[in-house]
Amino acid sequence: MDDIKQIIDRALAEIKNADLAVLEDIKTRYLGKNGVLTQILKSLLQYSIEDKRIIGLETNGAKDIIVSEIEKRKKSLKKVLLDEKMHKEKLDYSPSFYFPFSKGSFHPVVQTIKNISSVFKLLGFSIVEGPEIETDWYNFEALNIPESHPSRDAQDTFYIEGMKNLLRTHTSPVQIHVMEKQNPPVKVIVPGRVYRNEASDASHSSTFHQIEGFEVDENISFVDLKAVLINFIHQFFGSELGVRFRPSHFQFTEPSAEVDIQCFFCNCGGCRICKNSGWIEVLGCGMVHPDVLKTVNYDSEKYTGYAFGMGVERITMLKYGIDDIRLLYENDLRFLKQF
Ligand code: DAH
């Protein structure tokens, strides 16, 4: 019995530091045909039945211990080898290895939409989109723009399919879609692409973007409109800027205003960008016309609202000092990479 215990101790000591080849050797020496333990089993004949049983049990127990220790050691050696192999043969899957190109970025117009949207989100607005192909009713009629109104002129509007449908000329028709679907309170902004049938030059393009915004609820007044827009302008352009509301006219708002900011290019001294006035026009706005509210079956005695709309390209150009709108569509990488 003492012999068997010693055999186990010896085998375990050898297994501890063995590599794969040595493990095979250990297996042969202890468990093989002529192995130490096999020899013991072969010698059992000379013992009494009781001794045979005890020695046999111990020897087989020793075999089990040694086999399981050898397997354990093998497993851990294989893991170490695999880890080493993985480390040595590691492939670099990182983008810089496979794509030696510079990282892409958002187009400046998209960046402006994102920046403006995030300011309005903080002010409690949600973002909604609407269709680019509209009917005459949504684009004009429902917004209180009568048939005779000059903005309906086929020269400004891209009509399709026999003048029934058109490419929206502004994002304002989405006001109607939203209010048709939802009862007050509503408070949304609508970024989107719009189309006008006009020749392109440094400040005009037949396709451009607008952001519309409006809120309708009980007790909404011009004060709310001013607060929201001044807050937006200060967050977007700078907190020190002077803002002025100038009376204007839009069919779907009454009263209507245009909003100017102090020219930050010349500090109001007068320059080419502000046409020597010291002020730059940034958006149109007003209180939603009661007729528009009636069109969507809102109770215009109970609810009031304000609306505003701005050109994204214009704002982008002002913000970054870009003097030609066409730069925003040419997609020249030398230009885009600056953003
Ligand atoms: N839809 C107008 C345009 O394209 C912009 C605008 C002006 C939108 C006043 C408004 C608003 O919501 O209240 O010129």
XYZ file of C-alpha atoms and ligand atoms in Angstrom:
353
model
C 0.000 0.000 0.000
C 2.799 2.393 0.890
C 4.365 1.582 -2.484
C 1.170 2.540 -4.311
C 0.922 5.853 -2.425
C 4.539 6.604 -3.270
C 3.900 5.715 -6.904
C 0.994 8.166 -7.017
C 3.083 10.956 -5.388
C 5.926 10.384 -7.809
C 3.660 10.320 -10.841
C 1.857 13.506 -9.773
C 5.193 15.290 -9.199
C 6.321 14.297 -12.683
C 2.991 15.307 -14.306
C 3.107 18.760 -12.710
C 5.857 20.104 -14.957
C 5.609 17.743 -17.913
C 5.140 18.862 -21.496
C 2.990 16.885 -23.941
C 5.778 14.460 -24.929
C 6.751 13.786 -21.314
C 3.100 13.170 -20.466
C 2.983 10.384 -23.066
C 6.123 8.942 -21.539
C 4.625 9.073 -18.040
C 1.520 7.335 -19.310
C 3.622 4.508 -20.749
C 5.803 4.188 -17.675
C 2.940 4.005 -15.178
C 0.001 2.669 -17.141
C 1.461 1.024 -20.246
C 1.803 -2.702 -20.909
C 4.950 -2.835 -18.811
C 4.067 0.132 -16.670
C 4.608 0.193 -12.904
C 0.919 -0.186 -12.045
C 0.320 -2.822 -14.717
C 3.159 -4.809 -13.210
C 1.492 -4.676 -9.793
C -1.779 -5.932 -11.241
C 0.065 -8.719 -13.017
C 1.682 -9.747 -9.719
C -1.623 -10.105 -7.893
C -1.695 -13.853 -8.522
C 0.664 -14.433 -5.636
C -1.629 -12.823 -3.053
C -4.545 -14.107 -1.063
C -8.031 -13.332 -2.301
C -8.534 -10.590 0.282
C -5.143 -8.956 -0.492
C -5.872 -9.253 -4.223
C -9.085 -7.323 -3.732
C -7.493 -4.562 -1.649
C -4.345 -4.179 -3.760
C -6.418 -4.390 -6.959
C -8.745 -1.625 -5.788
C -5.855 0.615 -4.706
C -3.972 0.055 -7.933
C -6.981 0.814 -10.133
C -7.685 3.873 -7.941
C -4.083 4.999 -8.526
C -4.530 4.468 -12.276
C -7.657 6.649 -12.263
C -5.891 9.428 -10.353
C -2.886 9.397 -12.686
C -5.045 9.287 -15.865
C -7.164 12.194 -14.712
C -4.117 14.273 -13.698
C -2.492 13.591 -17.055
C -5.694 14.738 -18.851
C -5.894 17.866 -16.710
C -2.306 18.763 -17.454
C -2.843 18.069 -21.175
C -5.850 20.365 -21.254
C -4.059 23.243 -19.609
C -1.014 22.782 -21.849
C -3.220 22.828 -24.946
C -4.885 26.019 -23.797
C -1.530 27.704 -23.261
C -0.396 26.570 -26.698
C -3.601 27.790 -28.332
C -3.342 31.157 -26.590
C 0.234 31.495 -27.787
C -0.780 30.571 -31.305
C -3.687 33.011 -31.309
C -1.422 35.746 -30.061
C 1.253 35.027 -32.674
C -1.188 34.722 -35.552
C -3.410 37.602 -34.455
C -4.965 39.468 -37.398
C -5.484 43.202 -37.206
C -9.140 43.721 -37.975
C -9.097 47.370 -36.984
C -10.437 49.778 -39.641
C -7.108 51.547 -39.968
C -5.574 48.294 -41.174
C -8.187 47.408 -43.764
C -9.403 50.899 -44.654
C -6.559 53.305 -44.935
C -9.118 56.073 -45.652
C -10.120 58.962 -43.451
C -13.306 58.719 -41.395
C -16.510 60.048 -42.965
C -18.508 62.866 -41.428
C -21.927 64.431 -41.694
C -22.587 66.873 -44.505
C -22.712 70.457 -43.149
C -26.431 70.709 -44.024
C -27.118 67.517 -42.052
C -24.970 68.820 -39.205
C -27.025 72.023 -39.105
C -30.287 70.034 -39.064
C -28.936 67.907 -36.208
C -27.701 70.922 -34.244
C -30.923 72.905 -34.684
C -33.005 69.830 -33.828
C -31.097 69.185 -30.640
C -31.679 72.767 -29.435
C -35.418 72.434 -30.083
C -35.515 69.002 -28.479
C -34.219 70.617 -25.286
C -37.036 73.144 -25.592
C -39.589 70.299 -25.590
C -40.221 69.859 -29.325
C -40.481 66.467 -30.990
C -39.241 65.831 -34.515
C -41.654 64.884 -37.299
C -41.228 64.384 -41.036
C -43.707 64.662 -43.880
C -44.049 63.787 -47.585
C -42.040 65.600 -50.264
C -44.763 65.012 -52.856
C -47.830 66.988 -51.837
C -51.232 67.865 -53.150
C -52.140 71.429 -53.940
C -54.454 71.320 -50.924
C -51.778 70.592 -48.304
C -49.111 72.814 -49.829
C -51.399 75.838 -50.444
C -55.141 75.641 -49.833
C -55.085 74.368 -46.244
C -52.442 76.985 -45.432
C -54.783 79.760 -46.475
C -52.957 80.378 -49.757
C -55.719 81.041 -52.306
C -55.625 80.045 -55.936
C -54.709 83.548 -57.030
C -51.719 83.833 -54.705
C -48.426 84.487 -56.512
C -46.565 81.688 -54.672
C -48.767 79.196 -56.522
C -47.281 80.393 -59.767
C -46.234 77.450 -61.910
C -42.951 79.261 -62.332
C -42.103 78.700 -58.672
C -43.682 75.298 -58.185
C -42.725 71.947 -59.674
C -46.086 70.409 -60.566
C -46.391 66.749 -61.382
C -49.146 64.640 -62.872
C -51.328 67.292 -64.440
C -51.004 69.915 -61.671
C -52.738 67.700 -59.097
C -49.580 66.873 -57.227
C -46.476 68.904 -56.672
C -43.092 68.864 -54.974
C -43.654 70.740 -51.737
C -42.362 74.295 -51.882
C -42.020 74.518 -48.090
C -42.282 72.346 -44.963
C -45.397 74.197 -43.734
C -47.847 71.574 -45.158
C -46.551 69.174 -42.507
C -48.316 71.450 -39.977
C -51.580 70.282 -41.537
C -50.603 66.590 -41.549
C -49.605 66.732 -37.884
C -52.715 68.599 -36.725
C -54.999 66.290 -38.724
C -53.584 63.327 -36.838
C -53.218 64.796 -33.382
C -55.247 66.961 -31.038
C -53.596 69.794 -29.101
C -51.191 70.161 -27.458
C -48.747 69.805 -30.354
C -45.159 70.976 -30.283
C -43.048 69.743 -33.178
C -40.267 70.667 -35.543
C -40.119 69.383 -39.096
C -36.832 69.214 -40.967
C -37.103 68.377 -44.663
C -36.235 68.926 -48.287
C -38.219 71.417 -50.360
C -38.294 72.346 -54.044
C -38.680 75.561 -56.001
C -38.593 75.990 -59.720
C -35.931 78.661 -59.880
C -32.555 79.180 -61.497
C -29.641 78.435 -59.231
C -27.112 81.090 -58.319
C -24.927 81.877 -55.312
C -27.928 82.144 -53.013
C -30.646 80.057 -54.728
C -31.063 76.394 -55.422
C -34.046 74.463 -56.808
C -33.680 71.958 -53.966
C -32.957 73.019 -50.430
C -33.961 72.302 -46.839
C -36.186 73.948 -44.286
C -37.008 73.448 -40.670
C -40.566 74.201 -39.712
C -41.682 74.470 -36.114
C -44.983 75.067 -34.389
C -46.804 74.759 -31.126
C -50.566 74.784 -30.543
C -52.160 74.683 -27.117
C -54.378 76.712 -24.839
C -53.010 80.166 -23.947
C -50.155 80.245 -26.441
C -49.235 83.830 -27.281
C -46.667 85.800 -29.242
C -44.636 85.927 -26.019
C -44.126 82.154 -26.240
C -43.028 82.492 -29.856
C -40.508 85.197 -28.944
C -39.199 83.248 -25.963
C -38.662 80.068 -27.978
C -37.011 81.768 -30.938
C -34.760 84.050 -28.901
C -33.728 81.055 -26.824
C -32.968 79.071 -29.992
C -30.980 81.908 -31.588
C -28.927 82.478 -28.453
C -28.131 78.787 -28.137
C -27.362 78.315 -31.810
C -25.621 81.546 -32.838
C -24.394 82.968 -29.536
C -25.864 84.217 -26.298
C -24.909 87.852 -26.798
C -26.648 88.393 -30.141
C -29.344 91.029 -30.501
C -32.593 89.709 -32.020
C -35.332 91.743 -33.654
C -38.856 90.878 -34.781
C -39.945 92.798 -37.872
C -43.587 92.828 -39.041
C -44.122 90.765 -42.171
C -46.796 88.792 -43.980
C -47.482 85.093 -44.461
C -50.859 83.716 -45.465
C -50.899 81.073 -42.734
C -49.916 83.296 -39.794
C -51.461 86.410 -38.326
C -49.698 88.468 -37.146
C -46.517 87.489 -38.982
C -42.932 88.545 -38.446
C -39.470 88.104 -39.769
C -36.645 87.601 -37.325
C -33.282 89.293 -37.741
C -30.105 88.796 -35.755
C -27.321 91.302 -35.354
C -24.662 90.802 -38.020
C -21.831 88.895 -36.358
C -19.613 89.287 -39.397
C -19.194 93.048 -39.014
C -20.501 93.537 -35.470
C -23.301 95.602 -36.966
C -20.861 98.002 -38.604
C -22.323 97.120 -42.001
C -20.880 94.658 -44.515
C -21.666 92.758 -47.705
C -23.420 89.941 -45.839
C -25.871 92.190 -43.967
C -26.089 94.510 -46.956
C -24.803 97.309 -44.754
C -27.849 97.112 -42.484
C -26.139 95.500 -39.474
C -28.932 92.890 -39.350
C -29.317 89.453 -40.951
C -32.702 87.864 -41.605
C -32.864 84.305 -40.287
C -36.468 83.118 -40.284
C -40.181 83.775 -40.749
C -42.783 83.245 -38.077
C -46.144 84.243 -36.676
C -49.268 83.162 -34.836
C -51.052 80.310 -36.633
C -53.957 81.822 -38.618
C -57.363 80.868 -37.110
C -58.468 79.715 -40.580
C -55.660 77.136 -40.577
C -56.781 75.876 -37.170
C -60.375 75.649 -38.436
C -59.249 73.668 -41.470
C -57.969 70.885 -39.201
C -61.035 71.147 -36.943
C -59.211 72.713 -34.024
C -61.358 74.989 -31.880
C -59.787 78.355 -32.734
C -61.535 80.001 -29.767
C -59.885 77.607 -27.357
C -56.519 77.009 -28.984
C -53.833 79.290 -30.332
C -50.407 78.575 -31.691
C -47.274 79.953 -33.255
C -45.267 78.701 -36.227
C -41.886 79.440 -37.748
C -39.814 78.312 -40.690
C -36.169 78.686 -41.606
C -33.885 77.757 -44.485
C -31.230 75.263 -43.417
C -28.737 76.169 -46.156
C -29.044 79.850 -45.320
C -28.382 79.169 -41.639
C -25.478 76.850 -42.492
C -23.965 79.541 -44.711
C -24.321 82.164 -42.002
C -22.932 79.938 -39.295
C -19.827 78.916 -41.258
C -19.379 82.004 -43.419
C -20.049 80.205 -46.726
C -20.782 82.655 -49.541
C -22.099 80.356 -52.291
C -24.928 77.847 -51.739
C -23.647 75.710 -54.632
C -20.642 74.696 -52.529
C -23.096 72.725 -50.398
C -24.186 70.572 -53.345
C -20.999 70.047 -55.320
C -19.666 67.654 -52.694
C -16.075 68.608 -53.332
C -14.156 66.758 -50.629
C -11.754 69.667 -50.151
C -14.780 71.693 -49.054
C -16.590 68.969 -47.091
C -13.468 67.932 -45.182
C -13.506 71.278 -43.379
C -16.594 70.239 -41.431
N -43.186 78.505 -45.295
C -42.489 79.777 -45.348
C -41.595 79.831 -46.555
O -41.290 78.826 -47.118
C -41.664 79.948 -44.094
C -42.501 80.182 -42.893
C -42.856 81.478 -42.537
C -42.991 79.143 -42.156
C -43.636 81.739 -41.436
C -43.788 79.386 -41.035
C -44.109 80.695 -40.689
O -44.264 78.408 -40.287
O -44.877 80.922 -39.620
O -41.179 80.890 -46.913
